[in-house]
mmCIF file of C-alpha atoms in Angstrom:
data_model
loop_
_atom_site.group_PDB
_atom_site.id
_atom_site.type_symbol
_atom_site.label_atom_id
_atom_site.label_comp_id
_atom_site.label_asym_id
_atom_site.label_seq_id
_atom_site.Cartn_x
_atom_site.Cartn_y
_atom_site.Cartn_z
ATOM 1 C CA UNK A 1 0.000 0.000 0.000
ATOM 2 C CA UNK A 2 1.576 3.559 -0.573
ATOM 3 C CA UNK A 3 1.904 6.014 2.036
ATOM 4 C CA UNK A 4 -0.017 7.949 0.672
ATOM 5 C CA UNK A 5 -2.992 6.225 0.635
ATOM 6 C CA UNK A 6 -2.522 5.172 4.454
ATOM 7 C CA UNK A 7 -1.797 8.835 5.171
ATOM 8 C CA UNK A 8 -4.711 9.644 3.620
ATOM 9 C CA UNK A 9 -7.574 11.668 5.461
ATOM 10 C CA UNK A 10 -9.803 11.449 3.031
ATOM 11 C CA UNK A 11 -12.519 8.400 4.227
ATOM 12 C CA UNK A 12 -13.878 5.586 1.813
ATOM 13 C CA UNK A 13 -17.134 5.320 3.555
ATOM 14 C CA UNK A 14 -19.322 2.762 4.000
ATOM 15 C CA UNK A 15 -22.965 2.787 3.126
ATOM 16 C CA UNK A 16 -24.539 3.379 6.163
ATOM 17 C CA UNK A 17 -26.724 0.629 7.959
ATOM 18 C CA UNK A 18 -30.368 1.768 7.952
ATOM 19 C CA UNK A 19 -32.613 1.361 11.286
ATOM 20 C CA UNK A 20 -32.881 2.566 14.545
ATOM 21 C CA UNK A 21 -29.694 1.971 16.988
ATOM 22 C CA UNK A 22 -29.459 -0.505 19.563
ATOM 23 C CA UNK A 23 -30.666 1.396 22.919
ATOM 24 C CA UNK A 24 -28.559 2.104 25.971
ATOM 25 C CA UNK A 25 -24.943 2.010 26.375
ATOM 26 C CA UNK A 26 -24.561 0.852 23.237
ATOM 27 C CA UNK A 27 -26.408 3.551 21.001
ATOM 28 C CA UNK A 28 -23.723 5.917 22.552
ATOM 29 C CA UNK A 29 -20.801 3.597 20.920
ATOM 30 C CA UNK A 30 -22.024 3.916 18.068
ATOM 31 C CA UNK A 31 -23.231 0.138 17.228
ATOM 32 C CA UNK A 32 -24.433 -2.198 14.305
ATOM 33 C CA UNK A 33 -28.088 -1.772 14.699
ATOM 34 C CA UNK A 34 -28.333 -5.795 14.278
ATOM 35 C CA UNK A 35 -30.269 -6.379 17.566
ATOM 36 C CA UNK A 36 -33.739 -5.466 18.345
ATOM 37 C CA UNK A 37 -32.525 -4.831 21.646
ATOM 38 C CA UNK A 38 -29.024 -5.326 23.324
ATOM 39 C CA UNK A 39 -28.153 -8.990 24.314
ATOM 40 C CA UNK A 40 -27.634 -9.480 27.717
ATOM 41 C CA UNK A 41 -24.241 -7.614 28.947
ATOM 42 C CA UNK A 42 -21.505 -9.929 30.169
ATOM 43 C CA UNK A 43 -20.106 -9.228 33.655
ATOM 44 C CA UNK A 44 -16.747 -8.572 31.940
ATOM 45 C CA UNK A 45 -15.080 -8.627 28.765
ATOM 46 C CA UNK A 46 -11.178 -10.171 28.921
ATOM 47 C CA UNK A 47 -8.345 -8.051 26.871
ATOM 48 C CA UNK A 48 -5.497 -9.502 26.763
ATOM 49 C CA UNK A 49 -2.837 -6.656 26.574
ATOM 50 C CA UNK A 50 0.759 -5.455 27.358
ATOM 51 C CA UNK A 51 2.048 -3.895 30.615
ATOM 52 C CA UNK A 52 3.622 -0.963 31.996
ATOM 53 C CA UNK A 53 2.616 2.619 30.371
ATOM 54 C CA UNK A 54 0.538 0.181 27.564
ATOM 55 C CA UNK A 55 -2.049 -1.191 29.956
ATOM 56 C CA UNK A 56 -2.257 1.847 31.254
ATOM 57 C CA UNK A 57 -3.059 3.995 28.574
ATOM 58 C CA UNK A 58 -5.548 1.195 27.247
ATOM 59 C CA UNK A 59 -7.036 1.293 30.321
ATOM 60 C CA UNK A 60 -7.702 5.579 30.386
ATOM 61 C CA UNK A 61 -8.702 5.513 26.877
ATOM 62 C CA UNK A 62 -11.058 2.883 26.079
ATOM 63 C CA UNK A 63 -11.184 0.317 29.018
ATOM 64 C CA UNK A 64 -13.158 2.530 31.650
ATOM 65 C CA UNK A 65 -14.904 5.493 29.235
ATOM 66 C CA UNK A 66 -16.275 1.981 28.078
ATOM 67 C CA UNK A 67 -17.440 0.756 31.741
ATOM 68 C CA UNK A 68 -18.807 3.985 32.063
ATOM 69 C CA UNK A 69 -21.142 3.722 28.651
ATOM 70 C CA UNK A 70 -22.152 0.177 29.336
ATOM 71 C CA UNK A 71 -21.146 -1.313 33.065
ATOM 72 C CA UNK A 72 -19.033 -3.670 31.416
ATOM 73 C CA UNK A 73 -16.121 -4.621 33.587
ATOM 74 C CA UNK A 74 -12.692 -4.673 31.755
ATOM 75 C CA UNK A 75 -9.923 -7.491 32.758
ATOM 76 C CA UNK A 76 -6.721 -6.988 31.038
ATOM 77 C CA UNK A 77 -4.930 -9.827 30.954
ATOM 78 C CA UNK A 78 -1.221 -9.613 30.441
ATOM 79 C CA UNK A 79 0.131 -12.667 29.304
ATOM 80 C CA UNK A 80 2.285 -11.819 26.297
ATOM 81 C CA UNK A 81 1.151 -11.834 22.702
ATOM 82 C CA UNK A 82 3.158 -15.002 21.947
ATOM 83 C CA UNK A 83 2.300 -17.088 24.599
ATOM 84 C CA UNK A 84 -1.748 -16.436 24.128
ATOM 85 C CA UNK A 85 -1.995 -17.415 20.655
ATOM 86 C CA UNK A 86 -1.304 -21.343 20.929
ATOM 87 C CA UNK A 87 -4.043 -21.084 23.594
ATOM 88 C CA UNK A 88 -6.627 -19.293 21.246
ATOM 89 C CA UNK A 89 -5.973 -21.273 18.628
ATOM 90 C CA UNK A 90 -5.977 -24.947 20.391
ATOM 91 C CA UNK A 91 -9.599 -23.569 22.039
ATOM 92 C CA UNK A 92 -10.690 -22.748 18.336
ATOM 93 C CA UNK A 93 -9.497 -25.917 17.247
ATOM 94 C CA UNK A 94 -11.329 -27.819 20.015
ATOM 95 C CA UNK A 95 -14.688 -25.753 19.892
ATOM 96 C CA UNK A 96 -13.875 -24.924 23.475
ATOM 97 C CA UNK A 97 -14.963 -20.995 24.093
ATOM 98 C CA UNK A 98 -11.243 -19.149 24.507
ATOM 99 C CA UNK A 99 -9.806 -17.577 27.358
ATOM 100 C CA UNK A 100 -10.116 -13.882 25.728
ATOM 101 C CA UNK A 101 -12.605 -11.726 24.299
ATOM 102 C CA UNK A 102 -9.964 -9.546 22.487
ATOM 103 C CA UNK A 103 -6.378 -9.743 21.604
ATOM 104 C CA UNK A 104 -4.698 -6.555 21.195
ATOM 105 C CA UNK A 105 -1.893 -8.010 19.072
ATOM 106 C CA UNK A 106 0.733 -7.008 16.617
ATOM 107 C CA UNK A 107 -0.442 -7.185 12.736
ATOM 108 C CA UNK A 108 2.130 -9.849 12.203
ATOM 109 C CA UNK A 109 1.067 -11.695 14.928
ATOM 110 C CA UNK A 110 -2.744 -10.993 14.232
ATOM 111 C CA UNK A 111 -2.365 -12.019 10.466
ATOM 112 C CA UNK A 112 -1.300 -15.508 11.602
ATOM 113 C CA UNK A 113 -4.256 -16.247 13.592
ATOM 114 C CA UNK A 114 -6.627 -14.528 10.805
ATOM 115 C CA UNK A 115 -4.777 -16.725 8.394
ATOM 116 C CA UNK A 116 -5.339 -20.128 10.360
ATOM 117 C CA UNK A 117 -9.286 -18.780 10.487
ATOM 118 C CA UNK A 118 -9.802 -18.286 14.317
ATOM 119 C CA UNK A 119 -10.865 -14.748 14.202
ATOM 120 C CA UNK A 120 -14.364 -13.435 13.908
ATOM 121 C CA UNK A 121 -14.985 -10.511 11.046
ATOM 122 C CA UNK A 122 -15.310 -7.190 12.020
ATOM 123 C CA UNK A 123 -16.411 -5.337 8.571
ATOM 124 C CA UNK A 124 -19.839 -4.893 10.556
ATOM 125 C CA UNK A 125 -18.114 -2.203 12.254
ATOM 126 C CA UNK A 126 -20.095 0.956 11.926
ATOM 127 C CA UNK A 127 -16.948 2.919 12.927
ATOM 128 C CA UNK A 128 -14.542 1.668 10.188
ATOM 129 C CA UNK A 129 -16.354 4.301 8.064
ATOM 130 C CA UNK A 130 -14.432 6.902 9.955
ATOM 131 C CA UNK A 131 -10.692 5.394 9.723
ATOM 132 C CA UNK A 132 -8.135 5.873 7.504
ATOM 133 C CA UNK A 133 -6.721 2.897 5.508
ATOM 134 C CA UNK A 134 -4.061 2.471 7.746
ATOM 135 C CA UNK A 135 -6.943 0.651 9.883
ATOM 136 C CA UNK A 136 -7.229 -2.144 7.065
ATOM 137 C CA UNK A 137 -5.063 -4.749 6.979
ATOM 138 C CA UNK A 138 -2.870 -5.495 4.261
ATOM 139 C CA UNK A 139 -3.480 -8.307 2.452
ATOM 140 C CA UNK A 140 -6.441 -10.006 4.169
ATOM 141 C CA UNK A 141 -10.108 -9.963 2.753
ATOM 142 C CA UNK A 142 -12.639 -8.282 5.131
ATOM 143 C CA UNK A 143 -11.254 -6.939 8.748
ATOM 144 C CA UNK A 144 -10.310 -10.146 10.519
ATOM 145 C CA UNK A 145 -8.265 -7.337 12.626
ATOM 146 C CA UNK A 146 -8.490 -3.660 12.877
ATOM 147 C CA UNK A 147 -5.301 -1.958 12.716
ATOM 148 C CA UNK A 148 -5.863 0.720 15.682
ATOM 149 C CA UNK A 149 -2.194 3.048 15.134
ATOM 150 C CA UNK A 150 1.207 2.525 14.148
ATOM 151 C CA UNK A 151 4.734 3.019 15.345
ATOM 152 C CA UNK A 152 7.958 3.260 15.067
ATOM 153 C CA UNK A 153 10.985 0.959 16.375
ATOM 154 C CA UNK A 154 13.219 3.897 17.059
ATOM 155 C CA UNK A 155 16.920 4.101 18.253
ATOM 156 C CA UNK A 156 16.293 5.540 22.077
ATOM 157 C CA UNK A 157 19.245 6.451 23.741
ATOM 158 C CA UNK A 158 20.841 8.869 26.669
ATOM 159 C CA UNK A 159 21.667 12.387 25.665
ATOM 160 C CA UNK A 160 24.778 12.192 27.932
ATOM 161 C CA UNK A 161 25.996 8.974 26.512
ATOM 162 C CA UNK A 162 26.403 10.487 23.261
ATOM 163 C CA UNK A 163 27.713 14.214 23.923
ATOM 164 C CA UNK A 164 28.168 14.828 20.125
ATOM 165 C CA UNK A 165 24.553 14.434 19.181
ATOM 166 C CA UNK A 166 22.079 12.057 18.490
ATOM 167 C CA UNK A 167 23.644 8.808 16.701
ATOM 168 C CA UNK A 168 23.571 8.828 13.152
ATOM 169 C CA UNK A 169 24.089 5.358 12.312
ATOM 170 C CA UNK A 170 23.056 1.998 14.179
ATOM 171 C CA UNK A 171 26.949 1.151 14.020
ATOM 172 C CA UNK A 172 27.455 4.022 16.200
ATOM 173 C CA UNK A 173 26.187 1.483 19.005
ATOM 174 C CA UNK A 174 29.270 -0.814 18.005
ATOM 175 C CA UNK A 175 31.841 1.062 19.864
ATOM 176 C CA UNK A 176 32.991 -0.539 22.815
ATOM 177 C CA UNK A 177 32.466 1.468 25.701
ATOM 178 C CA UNK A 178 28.541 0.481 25.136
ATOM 179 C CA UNK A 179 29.288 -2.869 26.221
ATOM 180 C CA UNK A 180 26.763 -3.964 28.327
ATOM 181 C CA UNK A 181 24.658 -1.122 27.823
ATOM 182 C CA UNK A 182 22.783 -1.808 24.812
ATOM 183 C CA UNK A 183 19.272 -2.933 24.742
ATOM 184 C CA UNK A 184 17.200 -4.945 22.117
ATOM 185 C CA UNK A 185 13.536 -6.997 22.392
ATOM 186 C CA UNK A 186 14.501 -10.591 23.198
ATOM 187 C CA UNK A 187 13.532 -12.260 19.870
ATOM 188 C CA UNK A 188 14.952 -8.936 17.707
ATOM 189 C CA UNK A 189 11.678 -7.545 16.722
ATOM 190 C CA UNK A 190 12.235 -4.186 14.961
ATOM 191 C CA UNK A 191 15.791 -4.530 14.868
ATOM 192 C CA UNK A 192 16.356 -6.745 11.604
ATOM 193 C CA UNK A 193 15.589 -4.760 8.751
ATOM 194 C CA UNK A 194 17.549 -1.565 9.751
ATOM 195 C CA UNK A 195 20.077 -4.150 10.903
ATOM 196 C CA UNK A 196 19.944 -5.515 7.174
ATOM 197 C CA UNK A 197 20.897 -2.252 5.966
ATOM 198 C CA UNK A 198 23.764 -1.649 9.200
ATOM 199 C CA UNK A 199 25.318 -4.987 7.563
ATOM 200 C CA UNK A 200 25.925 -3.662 3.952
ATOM 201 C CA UNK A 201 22.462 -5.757 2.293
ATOM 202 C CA UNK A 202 19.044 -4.128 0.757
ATOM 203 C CA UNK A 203 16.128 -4.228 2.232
ATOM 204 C CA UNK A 204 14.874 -5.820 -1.586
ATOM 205 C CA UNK A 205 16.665 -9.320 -0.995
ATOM 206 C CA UNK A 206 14.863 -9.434 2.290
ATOM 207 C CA UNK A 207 14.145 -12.795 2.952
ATOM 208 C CA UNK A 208 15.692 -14.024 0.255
ATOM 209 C CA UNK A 209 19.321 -12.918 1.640
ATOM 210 C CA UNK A 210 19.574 -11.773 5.186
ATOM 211 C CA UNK A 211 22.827 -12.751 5.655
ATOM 212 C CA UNK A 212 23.882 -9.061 6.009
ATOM 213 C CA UNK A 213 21.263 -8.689 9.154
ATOM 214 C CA UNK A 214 22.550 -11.876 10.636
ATOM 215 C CA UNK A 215 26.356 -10.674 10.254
ATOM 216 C CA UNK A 216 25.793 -7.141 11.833
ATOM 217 C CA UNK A 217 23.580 -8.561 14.781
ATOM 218 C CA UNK A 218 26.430 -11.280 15.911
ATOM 219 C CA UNK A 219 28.833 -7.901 15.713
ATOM 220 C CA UNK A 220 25.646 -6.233 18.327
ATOM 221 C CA UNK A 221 25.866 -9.712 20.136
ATOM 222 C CA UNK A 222 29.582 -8.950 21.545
ATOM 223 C CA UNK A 223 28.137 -6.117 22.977
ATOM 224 C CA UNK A 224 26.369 -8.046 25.373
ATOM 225 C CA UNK A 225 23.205 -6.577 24.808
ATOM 226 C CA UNK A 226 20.235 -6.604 27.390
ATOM 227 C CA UNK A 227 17.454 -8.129 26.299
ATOM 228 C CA UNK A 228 14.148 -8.208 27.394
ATOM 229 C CA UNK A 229 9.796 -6.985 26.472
ATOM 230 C CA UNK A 230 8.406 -3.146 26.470
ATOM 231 C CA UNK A 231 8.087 -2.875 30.147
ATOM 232 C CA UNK A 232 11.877 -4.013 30.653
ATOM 233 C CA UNK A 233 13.095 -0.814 28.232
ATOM 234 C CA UNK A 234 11.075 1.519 30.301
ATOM 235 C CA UNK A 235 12.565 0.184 34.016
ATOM 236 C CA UNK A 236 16.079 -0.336 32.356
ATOM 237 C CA UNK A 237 16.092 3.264 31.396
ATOM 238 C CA UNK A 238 14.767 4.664 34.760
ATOM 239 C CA UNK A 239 17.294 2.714 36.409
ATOM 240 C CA UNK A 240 20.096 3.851 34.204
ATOM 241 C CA UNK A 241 20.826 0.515 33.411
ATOM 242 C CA UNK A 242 21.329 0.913 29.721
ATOM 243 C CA UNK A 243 22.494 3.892 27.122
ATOM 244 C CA UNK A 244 20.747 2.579 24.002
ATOM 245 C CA UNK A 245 18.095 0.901 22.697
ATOM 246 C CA UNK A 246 16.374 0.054 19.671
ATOM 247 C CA UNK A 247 12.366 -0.229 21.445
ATOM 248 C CA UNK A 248 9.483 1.165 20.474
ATOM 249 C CA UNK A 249 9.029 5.304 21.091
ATOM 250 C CA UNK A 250 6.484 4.437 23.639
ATOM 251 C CA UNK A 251 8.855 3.141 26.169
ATOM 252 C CA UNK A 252 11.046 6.015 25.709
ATOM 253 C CA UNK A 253 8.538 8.561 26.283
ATOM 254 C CA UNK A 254 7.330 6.620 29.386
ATOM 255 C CA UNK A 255 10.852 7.054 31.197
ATOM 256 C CA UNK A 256 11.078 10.589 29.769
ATOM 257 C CA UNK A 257 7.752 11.431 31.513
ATOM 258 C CA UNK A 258 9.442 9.692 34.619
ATOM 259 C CA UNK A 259 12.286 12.362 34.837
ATOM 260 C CA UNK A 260 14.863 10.345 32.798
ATOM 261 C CA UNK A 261 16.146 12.301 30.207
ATOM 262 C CA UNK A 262 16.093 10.655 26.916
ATOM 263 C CA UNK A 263 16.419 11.114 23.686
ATOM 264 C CA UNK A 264 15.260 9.248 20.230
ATOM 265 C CA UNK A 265 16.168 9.429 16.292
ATOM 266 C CA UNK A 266 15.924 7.407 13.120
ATOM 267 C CA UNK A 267 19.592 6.949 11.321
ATOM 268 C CA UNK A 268 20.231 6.912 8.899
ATOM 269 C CA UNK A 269 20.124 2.875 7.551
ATOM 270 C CA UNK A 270 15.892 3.277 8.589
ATOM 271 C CA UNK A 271 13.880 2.265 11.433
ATOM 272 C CA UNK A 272 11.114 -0.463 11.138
ATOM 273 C CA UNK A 273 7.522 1.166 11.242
ATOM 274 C CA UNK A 274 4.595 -1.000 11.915
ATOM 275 C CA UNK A 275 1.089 -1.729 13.071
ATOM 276 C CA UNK A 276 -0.559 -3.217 16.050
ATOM 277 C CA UNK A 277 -4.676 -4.107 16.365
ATOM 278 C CA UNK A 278 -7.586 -5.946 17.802
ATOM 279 C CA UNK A 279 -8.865 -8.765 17.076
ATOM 280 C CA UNK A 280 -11.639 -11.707 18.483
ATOM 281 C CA UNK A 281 -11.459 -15.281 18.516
ATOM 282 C CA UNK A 282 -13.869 -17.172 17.003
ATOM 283 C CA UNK A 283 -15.955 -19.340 19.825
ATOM 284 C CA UNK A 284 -17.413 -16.988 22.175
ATOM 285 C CA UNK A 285 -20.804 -16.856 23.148
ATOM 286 C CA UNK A 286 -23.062 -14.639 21.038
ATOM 287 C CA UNK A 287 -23.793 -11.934 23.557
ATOM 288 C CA UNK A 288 -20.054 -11.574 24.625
ATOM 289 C CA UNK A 289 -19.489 -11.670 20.502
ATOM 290 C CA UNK A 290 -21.642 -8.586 20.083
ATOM 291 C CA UNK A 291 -20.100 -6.449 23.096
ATOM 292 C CA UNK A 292 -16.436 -7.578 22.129
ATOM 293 C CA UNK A 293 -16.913 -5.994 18.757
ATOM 294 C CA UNK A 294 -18.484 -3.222 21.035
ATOM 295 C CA UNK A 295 -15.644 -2.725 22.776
ATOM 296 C CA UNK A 296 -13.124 -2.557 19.370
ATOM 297 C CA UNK A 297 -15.701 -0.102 18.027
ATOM 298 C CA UNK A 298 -15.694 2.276 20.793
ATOM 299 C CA UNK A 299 -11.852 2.181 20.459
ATOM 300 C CA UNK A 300 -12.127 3.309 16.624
ATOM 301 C CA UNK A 301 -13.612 6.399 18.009
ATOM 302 C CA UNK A 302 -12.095 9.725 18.503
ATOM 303 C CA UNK A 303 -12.316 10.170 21.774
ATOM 304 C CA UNK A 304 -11.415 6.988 22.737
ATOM 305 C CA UNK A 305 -8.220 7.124 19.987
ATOM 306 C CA UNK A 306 -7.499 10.617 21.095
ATOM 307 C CA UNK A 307 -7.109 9.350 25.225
ATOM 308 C CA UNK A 308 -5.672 5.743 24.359
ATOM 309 C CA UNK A 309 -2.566 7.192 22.014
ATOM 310 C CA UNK A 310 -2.096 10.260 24.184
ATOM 311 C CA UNK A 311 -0.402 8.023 26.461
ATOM 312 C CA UNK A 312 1.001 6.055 24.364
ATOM 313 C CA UNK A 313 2.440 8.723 22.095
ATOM 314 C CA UNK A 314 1.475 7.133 18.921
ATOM 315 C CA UNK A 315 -0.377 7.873 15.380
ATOM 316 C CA UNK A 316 -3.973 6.357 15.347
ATOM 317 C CA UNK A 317 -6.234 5.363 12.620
ATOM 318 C CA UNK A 318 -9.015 8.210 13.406
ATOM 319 C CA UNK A 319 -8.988 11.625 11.744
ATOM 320 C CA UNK A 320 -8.453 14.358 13.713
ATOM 321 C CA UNK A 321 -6.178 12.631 16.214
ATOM 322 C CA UNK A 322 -3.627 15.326 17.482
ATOM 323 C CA UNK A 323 -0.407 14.301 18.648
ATOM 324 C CA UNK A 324 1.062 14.836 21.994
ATOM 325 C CA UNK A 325 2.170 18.271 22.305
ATOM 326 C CA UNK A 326 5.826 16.953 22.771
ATOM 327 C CA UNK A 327 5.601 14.774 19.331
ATOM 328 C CA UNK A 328 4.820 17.324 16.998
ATOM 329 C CA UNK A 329 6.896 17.097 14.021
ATOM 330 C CA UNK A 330 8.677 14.135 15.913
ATOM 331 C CA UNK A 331 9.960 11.017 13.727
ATOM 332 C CA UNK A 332 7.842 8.667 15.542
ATOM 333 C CA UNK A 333 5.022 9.758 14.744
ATOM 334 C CA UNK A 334 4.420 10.012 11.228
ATOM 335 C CA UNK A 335 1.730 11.850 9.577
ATOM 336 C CA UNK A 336 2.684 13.271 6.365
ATOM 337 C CA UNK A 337 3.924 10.821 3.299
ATOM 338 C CA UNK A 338 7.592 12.892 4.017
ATOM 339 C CA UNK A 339 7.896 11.015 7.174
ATOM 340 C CA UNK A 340 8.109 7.934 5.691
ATOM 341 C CA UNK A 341 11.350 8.482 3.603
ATOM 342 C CA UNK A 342 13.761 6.546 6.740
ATOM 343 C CA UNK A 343 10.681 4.152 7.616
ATOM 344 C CA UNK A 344 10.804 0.650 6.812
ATOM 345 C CA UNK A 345 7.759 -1.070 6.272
ATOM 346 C CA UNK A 346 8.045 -5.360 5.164
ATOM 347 C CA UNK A 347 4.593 -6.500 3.824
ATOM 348 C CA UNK A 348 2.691 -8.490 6.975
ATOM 349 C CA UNK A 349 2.323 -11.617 4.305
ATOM 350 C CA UNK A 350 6.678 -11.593 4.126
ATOM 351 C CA UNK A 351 6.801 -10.921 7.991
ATOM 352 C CA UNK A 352 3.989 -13.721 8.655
ATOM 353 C CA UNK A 353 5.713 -16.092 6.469
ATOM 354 C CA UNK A 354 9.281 -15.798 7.974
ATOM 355 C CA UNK A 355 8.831 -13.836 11.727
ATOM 356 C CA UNK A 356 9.435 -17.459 13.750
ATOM 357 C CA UNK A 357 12.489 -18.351 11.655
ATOM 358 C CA UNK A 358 14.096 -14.233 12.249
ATOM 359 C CA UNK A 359 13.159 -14.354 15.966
ATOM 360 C CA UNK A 360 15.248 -17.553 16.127
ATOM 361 C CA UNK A 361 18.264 -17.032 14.354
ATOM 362 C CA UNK A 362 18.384 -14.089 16.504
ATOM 363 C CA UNK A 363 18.224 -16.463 19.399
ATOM 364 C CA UNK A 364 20.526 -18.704 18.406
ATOM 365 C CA UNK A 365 23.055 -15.422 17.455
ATOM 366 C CA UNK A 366 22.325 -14.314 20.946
ATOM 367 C CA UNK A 367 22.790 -17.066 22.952
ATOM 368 C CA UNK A 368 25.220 -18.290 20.957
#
């Protein structure tokens, strides 16, 4: 897809579903009108979602303004991303209902699942008439997923580690005295295209010929990098643990807002831009079907995009959507087609089709 078409802010709407809308809490979310009346409202709905700043700004945006509307309880469960898809999918599999309502996921991660056919569609979604195509997933037919924002894997680092300005290159982390003091995510994620690029290859032979990311990350490897998940980056940071790490902006901005001072750029070789978004699992009850897709479709809302990304710092999917005071005209959050020029974006189909064999050579480099 080009940029400018997900940039866009001009809407392909849908045709709007005739009828009255459902009453109560769920005429102010703005539902599918596909009930006479609302189903019966379950005593909670189960997210599963990340920690730290990323729970939390989930939880001020979308989780309790939606409690409010409809006396829904919200449980966010926290097991990570890749350890709550074999159970959704083995549930699936064995018609048992699954332990989640919604999976806030990555798009790579969400494509698999909508690929094996455990997710439920979501093109019933009065509010996708009021996102930009950045909400659509690439590649897929209907919205097995909605794509809520995007972000950038950015090169975060201390200001007084690197007294001559901002690093320029990803090699700049190479030099020695950054032993020990490097950070990435502990399966590589976001670090091997602009890694590709560090180790002399194109980001066209990708996968065909990653030997150049391979080469440069066992060069990051004597470094004895920390490794670790998004809250780690933010803790490692307070603590002063680290000097340098390629992590999503997100986890920068949270130790920024903590008193650390921090810093982030894109060098030159590119940083990896990408999407996250929620999805359902097929097998739930019919009832807790209908306010699940309630729940996704308050979040496609302004208000609810405008509160979630404010904490998170990131671009949503929602016109209108202002950034952050303190990211305006930042490189991590993109909003003009310009912005784009150092982001790297790898179709989802190439990610889906070779994410489990990166994330373990970078393992095996690692712990090598």
């Amino acid at each position: 897809m080009k940029q400018k078409d997900i940039l866009s802010s001009s809407i392909n709407r849908r045709t709007l579903m005739q009828g009255a809308a459902a009453l109560g809490g769920a005429a102010a979310l703005g539902v599918r009108p596909s009930f006479a009346q609302e189903p019966a409202k379950p005593a909670e709905l189960i997210i599963r979602a990340w920690g730290g700043s990323w729970v939390d700004s989930l939880k001020a945006g979308v989780s309790d303004p939606f409690t409010a509307k409809t006396g829904i309880a919200i449980r966010h469960d926290l097991t990570e991303d890749n350890e709550i898809q074999p159970k959704v999918w083995a549930a699936v599999a064995q018609g048992r209902v699954p332990p989640i309502h919604i999976n806030w996921d990555t798009t790579t991660n969400a494509t698999k699942s909508a690929l094996r056919g455990v997710t439920e569609d979501l093109s019933d979604l009065s509010n996708l008439a009021n996102t930009t195509d950045l909400a659509k997933p690439v590649g897929l037919d209907g919205y097995p997923i909605v794509n809520t924002y995007g972000y950038v894997y950015v090169l975060a680092y201390r200001p007084e580690a690197f007294p001559d300005g901002a690093p320029k290159s990803w090699k700049d982390l190479l030099d020695p005295k950054f032993k020990g003091r490097l950070a990435f995510y502990n399966d590589g994620i976001g670090f091997h295209f602009p890694a590709q690029v560090a180790g002399g290859g194109k980001l066209e032979d990708i996968p065909a010929n990653m030997q150049p990311a391979w080469d440069f990350i066992t060069k990051m490897k004597a470094q004895a990098p920390l490794l670790g998940e998004d809250p780690d980056f933010t803790t490692w940071f307070q603590r002063g643990e680290i000097d340098a790490a390629c992590t999503i902006s997100t986890n920068a901005r949270e130790a920024r807002k903590n008193g650390v001072e921090i810093a982030w750029t894109v060098p030159e070789e590119g940083c990896k831009f990408d999407t996250d978004g929620l999805w359902i699992p097929k097998g739930l009850p019919e009832n807790e079907l209908y306010w699940a897709k309630e729940y996704i479709n308050f979040a496609l809302t302004k208000e609810a995009q405008q509160g979630w990304l404010d904490g998170l710092g990131l671009p949503g999917v929602v016109p209108g959507v202002n950034p952050p005071a303190d990211l305006v005209n930042d490189p991590s959050y993109p909003t003009k087609p310009e912005d784009f020029e150092h982001l790297i974006r790898i179709s989802s189909k190439i990610q889906v089709e070779n994410e489990s064999e990166w994330f373990a050579k970078f393992k095996s480099i690692m712990q090598g």
